[in-house]
Amino acid sequence: MACTCLCLYASRSQAQRTGERAVSGPIDPHATTETRALFLNLRSLARSHVLLGHQDDLAYGHDWIGESGRSDVKDVAGSYPAVYGWELGGLEHDKTNNIDGVPFADMRRWIVEGYGRGAVITISWHMDNLSSGGNAWDTTSNVRAILPGGLKHRDFVQWLDRFASFANDLRARGPSGTEVLVPVIFRPFHEVSGSWFWWGASHATDDDYRALWRFTVDYLRNEKGVHNLLYSYAPNADGAGHDHYMNAYPGDEYVDVLGYDEYFRPPHAGDADAVVAMSAHLRWLVTTAESKAKIPALTETGYELIPDSTWWTSALLPAIKSDSIGRRIAWVLLWRNANRAKMGRDHFYAPYKGQASAADFARFRRDPLMMFESDLPPLYRLPR
Ligand code: BMA
C-alpha cells in the first residue's frame, strides 16, 4: 500500500489548488464514505446537540452480564446511548476476552449492532507495557523501545497488526444495503497529560509521544489500509486544566477529535466550582477544536457511584450547557458500570434501575440539548 502516502499528498495539493481547506474532512484522505460522513455530521451536529455515550453499555451492567438487548442506560432513560465506548486491552496478546472480561467476538457483534441502529462507536486501548511486560499502569519503562529503531518495535508493530485486523473485520450493512466497515473513533494513548499510564507525561517526552502517535496513524492508514478510523487525542483535565493540553499534541494532520477526559471527584463533585471549572475547560476545548475544524468531545467523564440524586441536572448538565461555546461538544462519554458481583465492589458512572440518581438521569435525557440513540439523525450519509 505504498502508494497511499503519495495519494495523501496528491489529494492535499489538489485540495489546495481547488481552494478547499485541506483540513475540512478527516485526516485520512481515503477514509470510507461512512467514516467521512460521521466526521462531517458529528462536527456539525455538535453545534446544536450533545450525544450521550456509555462505556461497555451492551456488555454488562451493575447487576447483569451479557443479557441480550440489555443496557443500564436504556433501563433508566428509555433509550440506548448514542455513543458506545469499547475497550481493547488484551487484544495486543490475541486474548479471547478483554481486560474487563468482555469477549472480543461479542464486542464485534455489539459494535455492528450499535452501528446498525445509527449510533457512534469509540474505542480505547489500555495497552500493556510492551517493554516491561507489565500492564498499562506499569510505568517502569517508557515508550522509546517501541518506536522505530527500538528493540521492541517489531513486537509493537505486531500489536498494531492485530488491531488492524480487528478494525478491518468490523463489517456491517451500510445505509444503501451494501457491506461497509463500521467507522470507529479510535482513542489510543489517552490521558497523556497524567502520569498513570506508561505513555503518560512523566514517562514519555512530548516528542516521543508524538512519534508514537504519528507512527501508529501512519502505519494503520498507509501500511495496513485501515480507513474506517477517526483519531481522537484525549489528554486528561484533572489538576492541570488545559494548560498542558497541547504539549504532546501530534498535529492537525494526525488528529480528528480533540477529546478531554475529566471526572468529577468528591468532595467537590457537585460544587459550583467544579461546574465552573469544567465549563471553562469545555469552552477552551471547543474554541481550540473549532479553530482547527476538528471535533471537540468530552471523551470520558462521570462521578463514580453518583451518590448525589440530582447530580445530572445540577452538575453535569450545567457544566456542559451553561457556556454558549462550551456546550458545542459533540458527545460526552460516561465510563463503565462494572458488574458489582464480578468486581466485588461498586464501580459505576451511569445509573442503573433503582440507583439514587435514576430519576434525575431520565430528566437529563429529556433536556433538548442531549441526544440518546433514539434521537439521532442519520450520521453515516454524507451531508448534501
Ligand atoms: C479503568 C477501570 C478499570 C478497567 C479499565 C479498563 O478506568 O474501570 O476497572 O479495567 O478502566 O477498562
Short mmCIF file of C-alpha atoms in Angstrom, two decimals, residues 6-357:
data_model
loop_
_atom_site.label_atom_id
_atom_site.label_comp_id
_atom_site.label_asym_id
_atom_site.label_seq_id
_atom_site.Cartn_x
_atom_site.Cartn_y
_atom_site.Cartn_z
CA LEU A 6 1.73 9.68 -2.39
CA CYS A 7 -2.03 9.82 -2.81
CA LEU A 8 -2.21 11.61 0.50
CA TYR A 9 -0.01 14.39 -0.76
CA ALA A 10 -1.71 14.41 -4.15
CA SER A 11 -5.10 14.91 -2.57
CA ARG A 12 -3.79 17.65 -0.29
CA SER A 13 -2.28 19.65 -3.10
CA GLN A 14 -5.41 19.09 -5.15
CA ALA A 15 -7.41 20.45 -2.22
CA GLN A 16 -5.12 23.45 -2.07
CA ARG A 17 -5.48 24.10 -5.80
CA THR A 18 -9.24 24.00 -5.60
CA GLY A 19 -9.19 26.34 -2.64
CA GLU A 20 -10.78 23.73 -0.36
CA ARG A 21 -9.21 23.71 3.09
CA ALA A 22 -7.05 20.60 3.45
CA VAL A 23 -8.37 20.16 6.98
CA SER A 24 -12.04 20.21 6.06
CA GLY A 25 -12.51 16.44 6.36
CA PRO A 26 -10.96 13.64 8.37
CA ILE A 27 -7.17 13.29 8.38
CA ASP A 28 -7.36 10.15 6.26
CA PRO A 29 -7.99 11.26 2.67
CA HIS A 30 -9.03 7.69 1.93
CA ALA A 31 -11.47 7.42 4.81
CA THR A 32 -14.51 5.35 3.83
CA THR A 33 -17.61 7.30 2.85
CA GLU A 34 -19.33 6.38 6.13
CA THR A 35 -16.28 7.47 8.16
CA ARG A 36 -16.11 10.77 6.33
CA ALA A 37 -19.86 11.23 6.80
CA LEU A 38 -19.53 10.54 10.51
CA PHE A 39 -16.81 13.17 10.82
CA LEU A 40 -18.76 15.84 8.95
CA ASN A 41 -22.09 15.05 10.62
CA LEU A 42 -20.68 14.94 14.14
CA ARG A 43 -18.84 18.20 13.59
CA SER A 44 -22.00 19.98 12.54
CA LEU A 45 -24.34 18.24 15.00
CA ALA A 46 -22.04 19.37 17.81
CA ARG A 47 -23.21 22.92 17.16
CA SER A 48 -26.67 22.09 18.46
CA HIS A 49 -26.59 18.78 20.36
CA VAL A 50 -24.51 16.68 22.71
CA LEU A 51 -24.63 12.90 22.32
CA LEU A 52 -24.66 10.75 25.44
CA GLY A 53 -22.24 7.84 25.47
CA HIS A 54 -21.50 4.96 27.82
CA GLN A 55 -18.56 2.57 28.03
CA ASP A 56 -19.30 -1.18 27.67
CA ASP A 57 -23.01 -0.40 27.71
CA LEU A 58 -24.24 -3.56 25.96
CA ALA A 59 -21.80 -5.99 27.55
CA TYR A 60 -22.76 -5.78 31.21
CA GLY A 61 -24.26 -3.53 33.84
CA HIS A 62 -24.29 -3.15 37.58
CA ASP A 63 -26.48 -6.24 38.07
CA TRP A 64 -26.20 -8.27 34.85
CA ILE A 65 -23.71 -9.65 32.34
CA GLY A 66 -24.32 -10.39 28.65
CA GLU A 67 -28.15 -10.20 28.61
CA SER A 68 -29.29 -9.68 25.07
CA GLY A 69 -30.77 -6.22 24.46
CA ARG A 70 -29.96 -5.02 27.98
CA SER A 71 -28.35 -1.67 28.83
CA ASP A 72 -28.31 0.19 32.15
CA VAL A 73 -28.75 3.46 30.25
CA LYS A 74 -31.80 2.12 28.41
CA ASP A 75 -33.26 0.62 31.58
CA VAL A 76 -33.25 4.07 33.18
CA ALA A 77 -33.64 6.52 30.29
CA GLY A 78 -35.70 4.52 27.78
CA SER A 79 -33.09 4.68 25.01
CA TYR A 80 -29.71 3.19 24.35
CA PRO A 81 -26.82 5.66 24.47
CA ALA A 82 -25.93 7.46 21.24
CA VAL A 83 -22.24 6.59 21.65
CA TYR A 84 -20.83 3.20 22.61
CA GLY A 85 -17.36 3.05 24.14
CA TRP A 86 -15.38 -0.20 23.90
CA GLU A 87 -12.00 -1.21 25.28
CA LEU A 88 -9.30 -3.23 23.54
CA GLY A 89 -6.92 -4.07 26.42
CA GLY A 90 -5.84 -7.69 25.78
CA LEU A 91 -6.22 -7.56 22.01
CA GLU A 92 -2.46 -7.00 21.76
CA HIS A 93 -1.97 -10.58 23.04
CA ASP A 94 -4.71 -12.04 20.88
CA LYS A 95 -6.72 -12.83 24.01
CA THR A 96 -10.29 -14.11 23.79
CA ASN A 97 -11.56 -11.59 26.35
CA ASN A 98 -10.56 -8.00 27.02
CA ILE A 99 -9.11 -6.58 30.23
CA ASP A 100 -12.59 -6.45 31.79
CA GLY A 101 -13.72 -9.89 30.64
CA VAL A 102 -15.63 -8.81 27.52
CA PRO A 103 -15.24 -11.44 24.76
CA PHE A 104 -13.85 -9.75 21.64
CA ALA A 105 -16.20 -11.82 19.47
CA ASP A 106 -19.20 -10.36 21.34
CA MET A 107 -17.69 -6.87 21.24
CA ARG A 108 -17.52 -7.10 17.45
CA ARG A 109 -21.17 -8.11 17.32
CA TRP A 110 -22.24 -5.29 19.64
CA ILE A 111 -20.24 -2.78 17.62
CA VAL A 112 -22.03 -3.88 14.47
CA GLU A 113 -25.40 -3.78 16.27
CA GLY A 114 -24.82 -0.27 17.60
CA TYR A 115 -23.77 0.95 14.18
CA GLY A 116 -26.86 -0.73 12.70
CA ARG A 117 -29.02 1.38 14.99
CA GLY A 118 -27.20 4.53 13.83
CA ALA A 119 -25.03 5.10 16.90
CA VAL A 120 -21.38 6.08 17.21
CA ILE A 121 -18.57 3.70 18.19
CA THR A 122 -15.45 4.77 20.05
CA ILE A 123 -12.60 2.57 21.22
CA SER A 124 -9.94 2.98 23.90
CA TRP A 125 -6.94 0.72 24.49
CA HIS A 126 -5.36 0.17 27.88
CA MET A 127 -2.46 -1.49 26.10
CA ASP A 128 0.09 -3.41 28.18
CA ASN A 129 3.59 -2.05 28.60
CA LEU A 130 5.50 -3.97 25.96
CA SER A 131 8.92 -3.00 27.25
CA SER A 132 8.39 -4.06 30.85
CA GLY A 133 5.83 -6.82 30.38
CA GLY A 134 3.53 -5.06 32.85
CA ASN A 135 0.09 -3.59 32.30
CA ALA A 136 -0.92 -0.12 31.08
CA TRP A 137 -0.38 1.30 34.56
CA ASP A 138 3.15 -0.10 34.81
CA THR A 139 5.32 2.97 34.31
CA THR A 140 8.68 1.32 34.92
CA SER A 141 9.74 1.73 31.32
CA ASN A 142 8.87 4.24 28.67
CA VAL A 143 7.94 4.38 25.01
CA ARG A 144 11.44 4.58 23.48
CA ALA A 145 11.86 0.85 22.92
CA ILE A 146 8.72 0.54 20.80
CA LEU A 147 9.48 3.47 18.50
CA PRO A 148 11.06 2.81 15.09
CA GLY A 149 14.62 1.63 15.68
CA GLY A 150 13.80 0.49 19.23
CA LEU A 151 14.41 -3.04 20.49
CA LYS A 152 10.70 -3.82 20.83
CA HIS A 153 9.47 -2.01 17.76
CA ARG A 154 8.73 -5.16 15.76
CA ASP A 155 6.61 -6.54 18.59
CA PHE A 156 4.70 -3.26 18.76
CA VAL A 157 4.04 -3.45 15.03
CA GLN A 158 2.59 -6.91 15.59
CA TRP A 159 0.22 -5.45 18.18
CA LEU A 160 -0.89 -2.84 15.67
CA ASP A 161 -1.37 -5.61 13.09
CA ARG A 162 -3.82 -7.26 15.49
CA PHE A 163 -5.70 -4.03 15.86
CA ALA A 164 -5.74 -3.52 12.07
CA SER A 165 -7.30 -6.98 11.64
CA PHE A 166 -9.89 -6.14 14.28
CA ALA A 167 -10.78 -2.81 12.63
CA ASN A 168 -10.87 -4.32 9.15
CA ASP A 169 -13.19 -7.05 10.36
CA LEU A 170 -15.98 -4.73 11.57
CA ARG A 171 -18.26 -5.35 8.63
CA ALA A 172 -21.90 -4.32 8.58
CA ARG A 173 -24.71 -3.40 6.20
CA GLY A 174 -24.34 0.24 5.18
CA PRO A 175 -27.10 2.79 4.54
CA SER A 176 -27.62 1.53 0.99
CA GLY A 177 -27.63 -2.15 1.94
CA THR A 178 -24.10 -2.95 0.76
CA GLU A 179 -21.38 -4.20 3.08
CA VAL A 180 -19.31 -1.45 4.72
CA LEU A 181 -16.77 -1.16 7.50
CA VAL A 182 -18.10 0.30 10.73
CA PRO A 183 -16.47 3.69 11.39
CA VAL A 184 -14.69 3.82 14.74
CA ILE A 185 -13.39 6.76 16.73
CA PHE A 186 -10.05 5.41 17.94
CA ARG A 187 -8.70 6.96 21.15
CA PRO A 188 -5.33 5.37 21.86
CA PHE A 189 -2.71 6.50 24.41
CA HIS A 190 -5.29 8.58 26.28
CA GLU A 191 -4.80 10.87 29.28
CA VAL A 192 -1.24 11.71 28.27
CA SER A 193 -1.18 14.79 30.50
CA GLY A 194 -1.38 12.49 33.54
CA SER A 195 1.37 10.08 34.53
CA TRP A 196 -0.53 6.93 35.43
CA PHE A 197 -0.02 5.16 32.08
CA TRP A 198 3.35 4.18 30.59
CA TRP A 199 2.81 6.70 27.76
CA GLY A 200 1.98 9.50 30.24
CA ALA A 201 3.69 12.85 30.66
CA SER A 202 6.41 11.82 33.15
CA HIS A 203 7.34 8.70 31.21
CA ALA A 204 7.43 9.85 27.60
CA THR A 205 8.86 13.08 26.30
CA ASP A 206 6.41 15.10 24.22
CA ASP A 207 8.45 14.29 21.13
CA ASP A 208 8.46 10.57 21.88
CA TYR A 209 4.71 10.60 22.43
CA ARG A 210 4.20 12.44 19.16
CA ALA A 211 6.46 9.94 17.39
CA LEU A 212 4.45 7.06 18.87
CA TRP A 213 1.16 8.61 17.81
CA ARG A 214 2.28 9.53 14.30
CA PHE A 215 3.84 6.13 13.70
CA THR A 216 0.58 4.47 14.81
CA VAL A 217 -1.56 6.61 12.49
CA ASP A 218 0.80 6.34 9.52
CA TYR A 219 1.18 2.60 9.91
CA LEU A 220 -2.53 1.86 10.22
CA ARG A 221 -3.54 4.27 7.48
CA ASN A 222 -0.72 3.95 4.97
CA GLU A 223 0.62 0.44 5.51
CA LYS A 224 -2.36 -1.53 6.75
CA GLY A 225 -5.03 0.20 4.70
CA VAL A 226 -7.32 0.87 7.68
CA HIS A 227 -9.69 3.58 6.51
CA ASN A 228 -12.60 3.36 8.94
CA LEU A 229 -10.97 5.30 11.78
CA LEU A 230 -11.22 8.79 13.16
CA TYR A 231 -8.42 9.55 15.61
CA SER A 232 -9.10 11.12 18.98
CA TYR A 233 -6.42 12.77 21.08
CA ALA A 234 -7.63 12.91 24.69
CA PRO A 235 -5.45 14.35 27.47
CA ASN A 236 -6.82 14.46 30.99
CA ALA A 237 -8.00 17.69 32.56
CA ASP A 238 -7.53 16.74 36.22
CA GLY A 239 -5.37 19.16 38.10
CA ALA A 240 -3.68 20.98 35.27
CA GLY A 241 -6.79 22.14 33.42
CA HIS A 242 -5.99 22.82 29.79
CA ASP A 243 -2.54 24.32 30.39
CA HIS A 244 -0.78 21.13 29.29
CA TYR A 245 -3.32 20.05 26.71
CA MET A 246 -1.26 20.86 23.63
CA ASN A 247 2.14 19.76 24.97
CA ALA A 248 2.08 16.35 23.29
CA TYR A 249 -0.38 17.23 20.53
CA PRO A 250 0.54 15.14 17.48
CA GLY A 251 -0.52 17.82 14.99
CA ASP A 252 -3.55 18.76 12.91
CA GLU A 253 -2.63 16.20 10.25
CA TYR A 254 -2.86 13.42 12.84
CA VAL A 255 -5.95 14.18 14.91
CA ASP A 256 -9.68 14.29 14.07
CA VAL A 257 -11.18 14.70 17.52
CA LEU A 258 -9.94 16.94 20.31
CA GLY A 259 -11.08 14.97 23.33
CA TYR A 260 -10.86 15.61 27.00
CA ASP A 261 -11.14 13.23 29.92
CA GLU A 262 -12.39 14.98 33.03
CA TYR A 263 -14.07 13.40 36.03
CA PHE A 264 -15.96 14.92 38.91
CA ARG A 265 -14.48 13.76 42.19
CA PRO A 266 -15.61 14.08 45.80
CA PRO A 267 -15.74 16.12 47.91
CA HIS A 268 -16.38 18.82 45.27
CA ALA A 269 -18.15 16.78 42.59
CA GLY A 270 -21.37 18.78 42.70
CA ASP A 271 -19.93 22.16 43.74
CA ALA A 272 -20.42 25.30 41.73
CA ASP A 273 -16.62 25.48 41.43
CA ALA A 274 -16.40 22.05 39.77
CA VAL A 275 -19.16 23.03 37.36
CA VAL A 276 -17.48 26.33 36.53
CA ALA A 277 -14.09 24.64 36.07
CA MET A 278 -15.44 22.06 33.62
CA SER A 279 -17.43 24.66 31.77
CA ALA A 280 -14.26 26.74 31.31
CA HIS A 281 -12.32 23.71 30.09
CA LEU A 282 -15.02 22.90 27.56
CA ARG A 283 -15.11 26.48 26.35
CA TRP A 284 -11.38 26.28 25.72
CA LEU A 285 -11.66 22.85 24.12
CA VAL A 286 -14.45 23.86 21.73
CA THR A 287 -12.72 27.10 20.78
CA THR A 288 -9.49 25.25 20.02
CA ALA A 289 -11.16 22.40 18.13
CA GLU A 290 -13.35 24.70 16.03
CA SER A 291 -10.34 26.85 15.10
CA LYS A 292 -8.78 23.69 13.65
CA ALA A 293 -12.01 22.37 12.07
CA LYS A 294 -11.85 19.36 14.42
CA ILE A 295 -14.50 17.75 16.60
CA PRO A 296 -14.48 18.59 20.34
CA ALA A 297 -15.72 15.92 22.77
CA LEU A 298 -15.76 15.07 26.46
CA THR A 299 -14.31 11.64 25.82
CA GLU A 300 -14.60 10.37 29.42
CA THR A 301 -16.43 11.75 32.39
CA GLY A 302 -18.63 10.89 35.34
CA TYR A 303 -18.96 10.89 39.08
CA GLU A 304 -18.20 7.44 40.43
CA LEU A 305 -21.17 5.88 42.31
CA ILE A 306 -23.26 9.07 41.71
CA PRO A 307 -24.26 9.49 45.37
CA ASP A 308 -25.98 12.81 44.62
CA SER A 309 -29.53 12.10 43.43
CA THR A 310 -29.77 15.26 41.30
CA TRP A 311 -26.18 15.32 40.01
CA TRP A 312 -27.15 15.01 36.33
CA THR A 313 -29.25 18.14 36.21
CA SER A 314 -27.50 20.09 38.98
CA ALA A 315 -23.86 19.45 37.96
CA LEU A 316 -23.14 17.66 34.69
CA LEU A 317 -25.81 19.37 32.62
CA PRO A 318 -24.90 22.91 33.78
CA ALA A 319 -21.19 22.12 33.31
CA ILE A 320 -21.91 21.26 29.68
CA LYS A 321 -24.69 23.68 28.97
CA SER A 322 -24.03 26.91 30.83
CA ASP A 323 -21.41 28.21 28.42
CA SER A 324 -22.75 29.01 24.96
CA ILE A 325 -19.47 27.89 23.36
CA GLY A 326 -18.54 25.06 25.73
CA ARG A 327 -21.85 23.33 25.03
CA ARG A 328 -20.77 22.72 21.42
CA ILE A 329 -19.05 19.44 22.26
CA ALA A 330 -20.12 16.50 20.11
CA TRP A 331 -20.52 13.93 22.86
CA VAL A 332 -19.95 13.07 26.48
CA LEU A 333 -18.97 9.51 27.36
CA LEU A 334 -19.66 8.05 30.82
CA TRP A 335 -17.26 5.38 31.98
CA ARG A 336 -18.34 1.80 32.62
CA ASN A 337 -20.82 0.26 35.04
CA ALA A 338 -18.74 -2.62 36.35
CA ASN A 339 -20.76 -5.64 37.36
CA ARG A 340 -20.90 -5.48 41.14
CA ALA A 341 -20.85 -9.22 41.80
CA LYS A 342 -17.91 -9.77 39.46
CA MET A 343 -15.87 -6.81 40.64
CA GLY A 344 -16.68 -7.33 44.33
CA ARG A 345 -17.38 -3.63 44.79
CA ASP A 346 -19.27 -0.74 43.23
CA HIS A 347 -17.59 0.95 40.27
CA PHE A 348 -20.15 2.66 38.03
CA TYR A 349 -20.74 6.02 36.30
CA ALA A 350 -24.24 5.70 34.80
CA PRO A 351 -27.29 4.97 36.91
CA TYR A 352 -28.98 1.56 36.83
CA LYS A 353 -32.57 0.66 37.75
CA GLY A 354 -33.10 1.64 41.38
CA GLN A 355 -29.90 3.72 41.67
CA ALA A 356 -30.30 7.00 43.60
CA SER A 357 -29.89 9.28 40.56
#
